[in-house]
PDB file of C-alpha atoms in Angstrom:
ATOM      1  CA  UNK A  16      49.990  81.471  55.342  1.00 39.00           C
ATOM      2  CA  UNK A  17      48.340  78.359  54.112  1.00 37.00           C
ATOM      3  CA  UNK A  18      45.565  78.762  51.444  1.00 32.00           C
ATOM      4  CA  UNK A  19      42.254  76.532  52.949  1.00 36.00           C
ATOM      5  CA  UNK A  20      40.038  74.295  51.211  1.00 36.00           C
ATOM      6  CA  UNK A  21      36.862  76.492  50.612  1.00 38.00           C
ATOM      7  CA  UNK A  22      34.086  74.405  50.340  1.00 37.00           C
ATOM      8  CA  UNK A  23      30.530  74.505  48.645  1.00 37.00           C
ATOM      9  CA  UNK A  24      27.392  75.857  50.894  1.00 36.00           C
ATOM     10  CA  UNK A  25      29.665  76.850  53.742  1.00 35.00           C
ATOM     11  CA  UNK A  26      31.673  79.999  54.923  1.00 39.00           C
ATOM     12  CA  UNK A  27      35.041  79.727  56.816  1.00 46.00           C
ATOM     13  CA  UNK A  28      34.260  81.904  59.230  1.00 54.00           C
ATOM     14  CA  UNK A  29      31.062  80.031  59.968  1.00 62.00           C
ATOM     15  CA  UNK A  30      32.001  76.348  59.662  1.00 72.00           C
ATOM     16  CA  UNK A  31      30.442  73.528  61.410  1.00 82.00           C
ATOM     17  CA  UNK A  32      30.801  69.595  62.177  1.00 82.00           C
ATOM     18  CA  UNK A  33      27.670  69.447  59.498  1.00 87.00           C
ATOM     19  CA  UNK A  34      30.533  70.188  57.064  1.00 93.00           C
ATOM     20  CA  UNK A  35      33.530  67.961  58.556  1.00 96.00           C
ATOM     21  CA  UNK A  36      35.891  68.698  55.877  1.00 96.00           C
ATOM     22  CA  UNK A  37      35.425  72.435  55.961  1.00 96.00           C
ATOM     23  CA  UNK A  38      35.289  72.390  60.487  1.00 94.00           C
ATOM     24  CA  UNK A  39      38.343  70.820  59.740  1.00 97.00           C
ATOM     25  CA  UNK A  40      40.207  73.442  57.483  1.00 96.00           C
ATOM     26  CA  UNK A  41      38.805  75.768  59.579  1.00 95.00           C
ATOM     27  CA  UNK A  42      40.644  74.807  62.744  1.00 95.00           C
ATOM     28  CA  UNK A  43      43.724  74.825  61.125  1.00 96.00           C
ATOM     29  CA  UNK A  44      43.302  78.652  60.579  1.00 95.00           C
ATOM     30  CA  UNK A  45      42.351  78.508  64.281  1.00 96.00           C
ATOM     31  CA  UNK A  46      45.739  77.071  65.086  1.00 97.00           C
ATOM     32  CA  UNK A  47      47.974  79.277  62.582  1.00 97.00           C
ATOM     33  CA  UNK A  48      46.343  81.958  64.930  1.00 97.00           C
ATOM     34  CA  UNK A  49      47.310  80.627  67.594  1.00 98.00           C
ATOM     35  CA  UNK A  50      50.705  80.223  66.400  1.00 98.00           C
ATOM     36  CA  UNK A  51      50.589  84.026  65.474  1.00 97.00           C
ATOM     37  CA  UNK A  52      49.915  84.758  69.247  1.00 97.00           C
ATOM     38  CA  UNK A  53      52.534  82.186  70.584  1.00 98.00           C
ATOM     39  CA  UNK A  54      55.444  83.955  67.925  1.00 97.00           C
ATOM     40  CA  UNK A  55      54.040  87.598  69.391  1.00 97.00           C
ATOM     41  CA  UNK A  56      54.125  86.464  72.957  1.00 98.00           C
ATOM     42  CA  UNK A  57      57.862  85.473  72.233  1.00 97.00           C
ATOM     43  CA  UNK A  58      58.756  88.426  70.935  1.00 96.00           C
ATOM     44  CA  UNK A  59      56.922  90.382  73.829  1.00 96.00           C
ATOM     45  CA  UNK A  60      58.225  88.529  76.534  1.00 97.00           C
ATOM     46  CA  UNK A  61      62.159  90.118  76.301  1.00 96.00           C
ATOM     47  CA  UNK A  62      60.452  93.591  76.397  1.00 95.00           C
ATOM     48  CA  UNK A  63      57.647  93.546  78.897  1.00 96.00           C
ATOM     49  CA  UNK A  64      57.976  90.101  80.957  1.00 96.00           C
ATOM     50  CA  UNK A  65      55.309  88.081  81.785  1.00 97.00           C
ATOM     51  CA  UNK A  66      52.779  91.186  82.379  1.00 97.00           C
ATOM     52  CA  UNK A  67      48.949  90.717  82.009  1.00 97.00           C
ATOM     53  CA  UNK A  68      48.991  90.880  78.029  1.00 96.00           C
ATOM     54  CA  UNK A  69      51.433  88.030  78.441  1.00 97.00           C
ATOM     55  CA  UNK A  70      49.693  85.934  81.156  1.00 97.00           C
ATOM     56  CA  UNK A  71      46.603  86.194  78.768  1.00 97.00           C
ATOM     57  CA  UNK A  72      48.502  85.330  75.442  1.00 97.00           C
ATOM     58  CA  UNK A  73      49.548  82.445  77.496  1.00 98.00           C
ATOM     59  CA  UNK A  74      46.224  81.196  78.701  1.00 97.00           C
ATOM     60  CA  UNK A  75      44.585  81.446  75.247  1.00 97.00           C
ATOM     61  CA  UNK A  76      47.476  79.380  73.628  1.00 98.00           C
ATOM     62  CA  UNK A  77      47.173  76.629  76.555  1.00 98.00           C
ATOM     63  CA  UNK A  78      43.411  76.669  75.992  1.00 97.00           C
ATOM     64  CA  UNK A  79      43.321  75.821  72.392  1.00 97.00           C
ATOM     65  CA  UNK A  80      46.026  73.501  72.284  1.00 98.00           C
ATOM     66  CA  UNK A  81      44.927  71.751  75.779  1.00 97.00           C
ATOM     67  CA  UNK A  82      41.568  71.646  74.432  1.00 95.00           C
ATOM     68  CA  UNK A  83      40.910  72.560  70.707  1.00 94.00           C
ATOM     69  CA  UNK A  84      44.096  70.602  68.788  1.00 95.00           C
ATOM     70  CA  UNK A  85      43.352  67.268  70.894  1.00 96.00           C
ATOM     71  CA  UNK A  86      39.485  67.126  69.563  1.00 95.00           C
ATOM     72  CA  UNK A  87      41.070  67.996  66.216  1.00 96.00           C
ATOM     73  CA  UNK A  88      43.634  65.172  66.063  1.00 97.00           C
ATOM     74  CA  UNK A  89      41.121  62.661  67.088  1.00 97.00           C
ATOM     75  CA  UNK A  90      38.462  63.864  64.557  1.00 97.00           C
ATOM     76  CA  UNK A  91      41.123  62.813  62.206  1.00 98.00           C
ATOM     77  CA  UNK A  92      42.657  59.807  63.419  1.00 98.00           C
ATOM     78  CA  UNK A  93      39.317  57.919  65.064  1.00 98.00           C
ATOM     79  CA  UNK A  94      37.170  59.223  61.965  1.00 98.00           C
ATOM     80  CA  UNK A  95      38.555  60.491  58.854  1.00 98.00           C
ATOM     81  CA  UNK A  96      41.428  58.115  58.479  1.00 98.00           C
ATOM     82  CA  UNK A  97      39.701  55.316  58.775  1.00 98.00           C
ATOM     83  CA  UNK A  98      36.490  55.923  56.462  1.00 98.00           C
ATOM     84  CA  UNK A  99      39.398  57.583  53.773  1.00 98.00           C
ATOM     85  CA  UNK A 100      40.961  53.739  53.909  1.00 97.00           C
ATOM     86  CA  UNK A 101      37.449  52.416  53.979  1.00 97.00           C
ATOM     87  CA  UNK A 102      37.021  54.435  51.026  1.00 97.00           C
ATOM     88  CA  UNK A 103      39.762  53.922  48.995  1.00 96.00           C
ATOM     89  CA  UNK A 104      40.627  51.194  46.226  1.00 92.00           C
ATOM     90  CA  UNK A 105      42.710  49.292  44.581  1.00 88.00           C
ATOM     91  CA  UNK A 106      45.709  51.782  43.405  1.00 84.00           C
ATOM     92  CA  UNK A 107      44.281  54.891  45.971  1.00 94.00           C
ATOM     93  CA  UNK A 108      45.064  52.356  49.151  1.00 95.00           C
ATOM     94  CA  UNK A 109      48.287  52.154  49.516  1.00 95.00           C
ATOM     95  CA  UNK A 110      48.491  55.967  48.949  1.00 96.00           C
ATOM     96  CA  UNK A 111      46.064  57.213  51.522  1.00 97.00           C
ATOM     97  CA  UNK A 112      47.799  54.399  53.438  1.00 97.00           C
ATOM     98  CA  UNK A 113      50.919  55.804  53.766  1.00 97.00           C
ATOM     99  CA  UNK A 114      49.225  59.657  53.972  1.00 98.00           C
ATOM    100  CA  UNK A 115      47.398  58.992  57.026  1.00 98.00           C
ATOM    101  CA  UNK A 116      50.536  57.014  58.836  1.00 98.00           C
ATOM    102  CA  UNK A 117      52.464  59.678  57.960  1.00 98.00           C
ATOM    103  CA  UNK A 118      50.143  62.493  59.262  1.00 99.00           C
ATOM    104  CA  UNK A 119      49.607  60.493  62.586  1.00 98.00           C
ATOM    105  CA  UNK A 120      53.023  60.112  62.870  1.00 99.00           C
ATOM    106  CA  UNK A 121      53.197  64.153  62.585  1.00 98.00           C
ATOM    107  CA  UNK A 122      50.826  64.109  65.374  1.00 98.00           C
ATOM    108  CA  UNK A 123      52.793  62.386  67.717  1.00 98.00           C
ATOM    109  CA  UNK A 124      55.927  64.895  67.003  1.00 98.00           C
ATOM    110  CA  UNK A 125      53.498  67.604  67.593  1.00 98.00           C
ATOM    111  CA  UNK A 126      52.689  66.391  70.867  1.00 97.00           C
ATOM    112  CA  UNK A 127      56.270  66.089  71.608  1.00 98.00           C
ATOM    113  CA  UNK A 128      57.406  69.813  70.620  1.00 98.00           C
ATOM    114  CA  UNK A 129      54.002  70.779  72.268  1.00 98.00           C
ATOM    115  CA  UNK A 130      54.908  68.931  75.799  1.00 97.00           C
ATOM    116  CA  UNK A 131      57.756  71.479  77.205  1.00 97.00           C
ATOM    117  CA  UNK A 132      56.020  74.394  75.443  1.00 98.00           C
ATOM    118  CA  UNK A 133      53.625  73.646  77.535  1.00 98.00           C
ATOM    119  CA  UNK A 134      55.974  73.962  80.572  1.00 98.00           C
ATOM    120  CA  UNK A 135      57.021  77.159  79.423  1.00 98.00           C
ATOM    121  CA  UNK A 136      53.762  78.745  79.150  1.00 98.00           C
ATOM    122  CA  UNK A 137      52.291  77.538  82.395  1.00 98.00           C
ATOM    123  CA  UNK A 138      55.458  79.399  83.733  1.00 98.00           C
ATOM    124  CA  UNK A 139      54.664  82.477  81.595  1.00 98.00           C
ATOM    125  CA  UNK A 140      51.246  82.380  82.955  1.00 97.00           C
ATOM    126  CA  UNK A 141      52.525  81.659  86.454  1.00 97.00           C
ATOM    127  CA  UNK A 142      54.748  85.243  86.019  1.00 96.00           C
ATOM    128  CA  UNK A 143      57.905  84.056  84.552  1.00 97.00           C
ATOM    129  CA  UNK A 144      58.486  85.879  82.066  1.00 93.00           C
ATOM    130  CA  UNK A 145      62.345  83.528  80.903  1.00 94.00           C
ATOM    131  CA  UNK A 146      59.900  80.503  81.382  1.00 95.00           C
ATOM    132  CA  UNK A 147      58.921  80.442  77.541  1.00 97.00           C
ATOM    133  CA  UNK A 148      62.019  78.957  75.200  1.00 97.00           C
ATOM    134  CA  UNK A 149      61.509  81.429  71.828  1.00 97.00           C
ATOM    135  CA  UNK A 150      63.281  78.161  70.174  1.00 98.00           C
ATOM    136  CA  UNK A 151      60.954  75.865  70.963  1.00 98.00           C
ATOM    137  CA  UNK A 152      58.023  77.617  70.439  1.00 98.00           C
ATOM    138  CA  UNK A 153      59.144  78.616  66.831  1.00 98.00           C
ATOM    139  CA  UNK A 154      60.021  74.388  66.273  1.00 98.00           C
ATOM    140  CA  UNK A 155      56.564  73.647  67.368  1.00 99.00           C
ATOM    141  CA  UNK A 156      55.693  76.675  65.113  1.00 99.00           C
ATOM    142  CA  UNK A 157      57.460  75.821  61.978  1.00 99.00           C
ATOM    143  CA  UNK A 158      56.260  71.832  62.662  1.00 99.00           C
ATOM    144  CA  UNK A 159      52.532  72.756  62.636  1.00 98.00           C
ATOM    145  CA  UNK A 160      52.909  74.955  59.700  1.00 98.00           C
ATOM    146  CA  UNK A 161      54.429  72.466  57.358  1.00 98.00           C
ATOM    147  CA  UNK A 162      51.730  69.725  58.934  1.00 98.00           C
ATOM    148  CA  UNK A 163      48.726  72.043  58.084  1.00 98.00           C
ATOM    149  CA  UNK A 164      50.322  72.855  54.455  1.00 98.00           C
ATOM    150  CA  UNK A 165      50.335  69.192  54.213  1.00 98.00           C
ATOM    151  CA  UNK A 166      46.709  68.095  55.285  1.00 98.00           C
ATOM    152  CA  UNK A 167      45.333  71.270  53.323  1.00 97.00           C
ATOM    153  CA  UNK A 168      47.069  70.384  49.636  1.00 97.00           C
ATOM    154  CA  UNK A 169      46.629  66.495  50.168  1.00 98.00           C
ATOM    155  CA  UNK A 170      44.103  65.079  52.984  1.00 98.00           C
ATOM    156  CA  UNK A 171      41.769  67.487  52.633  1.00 97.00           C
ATOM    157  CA  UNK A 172      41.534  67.487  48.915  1.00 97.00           C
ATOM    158  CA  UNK A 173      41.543  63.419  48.577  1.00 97.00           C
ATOM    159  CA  UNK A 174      39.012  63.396  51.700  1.00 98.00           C
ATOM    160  CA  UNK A 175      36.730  65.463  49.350  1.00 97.00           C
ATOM    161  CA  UNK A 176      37.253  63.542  46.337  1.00 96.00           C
ATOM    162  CA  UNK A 177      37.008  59.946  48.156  1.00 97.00           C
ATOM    163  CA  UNK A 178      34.213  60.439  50.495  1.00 98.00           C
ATOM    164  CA  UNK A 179      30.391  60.366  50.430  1.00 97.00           C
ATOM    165  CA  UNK A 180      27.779  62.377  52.388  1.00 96.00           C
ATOM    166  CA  UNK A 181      27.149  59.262  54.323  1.00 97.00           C
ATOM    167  CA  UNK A 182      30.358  59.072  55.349  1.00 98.00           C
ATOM    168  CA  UNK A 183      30.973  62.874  55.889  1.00 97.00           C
ATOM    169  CA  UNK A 184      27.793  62.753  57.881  1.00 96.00           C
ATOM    170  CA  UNK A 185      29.349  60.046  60.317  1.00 97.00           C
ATOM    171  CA  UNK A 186      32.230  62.174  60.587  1.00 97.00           C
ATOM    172  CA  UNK A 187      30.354  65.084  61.452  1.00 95.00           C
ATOM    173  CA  UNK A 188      28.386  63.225  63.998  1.00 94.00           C
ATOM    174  CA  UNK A 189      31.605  61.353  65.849  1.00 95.00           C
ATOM    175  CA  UNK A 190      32.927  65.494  65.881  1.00 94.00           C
ATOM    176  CA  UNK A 191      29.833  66.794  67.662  1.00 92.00           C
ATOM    177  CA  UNK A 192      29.927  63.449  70.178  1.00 93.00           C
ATOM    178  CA  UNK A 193      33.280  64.174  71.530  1.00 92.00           C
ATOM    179  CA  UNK A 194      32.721  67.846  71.488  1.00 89.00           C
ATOM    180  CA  UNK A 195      29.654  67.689  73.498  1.00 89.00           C
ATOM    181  CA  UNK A 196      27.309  69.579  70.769  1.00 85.00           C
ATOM    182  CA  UNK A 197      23.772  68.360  70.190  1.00 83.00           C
ATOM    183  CA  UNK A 198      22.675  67.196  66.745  1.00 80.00           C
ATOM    184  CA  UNK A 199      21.375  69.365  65.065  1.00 76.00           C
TER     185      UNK A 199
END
């Protein structure tokens, strides 16, 4: 389990896009969960098939990462990356540079491993209890833990170090646009 970022005048448990940084820790705890419930359903699925426990593990784990992880990725890419280069100078660049390439880059081979786990739970939730590869779901797994670990000991910690309230505001405000959520 990853330790998260715990941030001044906010609770985990009670985050919000007026505290970007800390919405964004947040959701990763939201996806180790999630995780947690895809490596259960696994080991459930040899035992009891895909029986209603199973159809519903499946349906919350296709919700969140249908839904949830997208909104997440973008809140990154389309607004923190780009106000953390904004941000940074001179010697700081070329290191939050090569950060943020590299944690897009992780995006993209999340999307990959998340593409036929997708598939598998769609079966699961369509009563196929063989659909779900235990495999692949504990690649996608293992993937998404070491990119969390990654974003919670270095982007998170340099976002909070590099950025103002201006430009956290801005974040916070691009999160509740594409979410949908009125300002406050």
């Amino acid at each position: 389990m990853v330790m998260r970022i715990a941030l001044p005048g906010q609770a985990r448990d009670t985050a919000t896009t007026e505290v970007p940084l800390e919405m964004l820790s947040a959701c990763h705890g939201r996806v180790q969960a999630q995780c947690e419930t895809l490596r259960r359903l696994c080991g459930h699925l040899p035992r009891h098939g895909a029986d209603r426990g199973a159809v519903e593990a499946a349906e919350a784990v296709l919700r969140y990462f249908r839904q949830a992880a997208p909104h997440h990725h973008a809140d990154e890419e389309a607004d923190l990356f780009p106000a953390l280069r904004d941000a940074a100078h001179d010697a700081e660049r070329d290191a939050v540079l090569r950060l943020t390439q590299a944690l897009a880059l992780e995006h993209r081979a999340l999307e990959n491993l998340w593409r036929p786990l997708e598939a598998g739970l769609e079966g699961v939730r369509g009563g196929d209890g063989a659909a779900l590869s235990q495999a692949m779901a504990e690649a996608f797994i293992a993937a998404y833990e070491r990119h969390i670990e990654r974003e919670e000991a270095e982007l998170l910690p340099m976002a909070e170090r590099l950025l103002d309230g201006a430009a956290l505001a801005r974040i916070g405000a691009a999160m509740r646009a594409r979410r949908g959520i009125a300002a406050p």
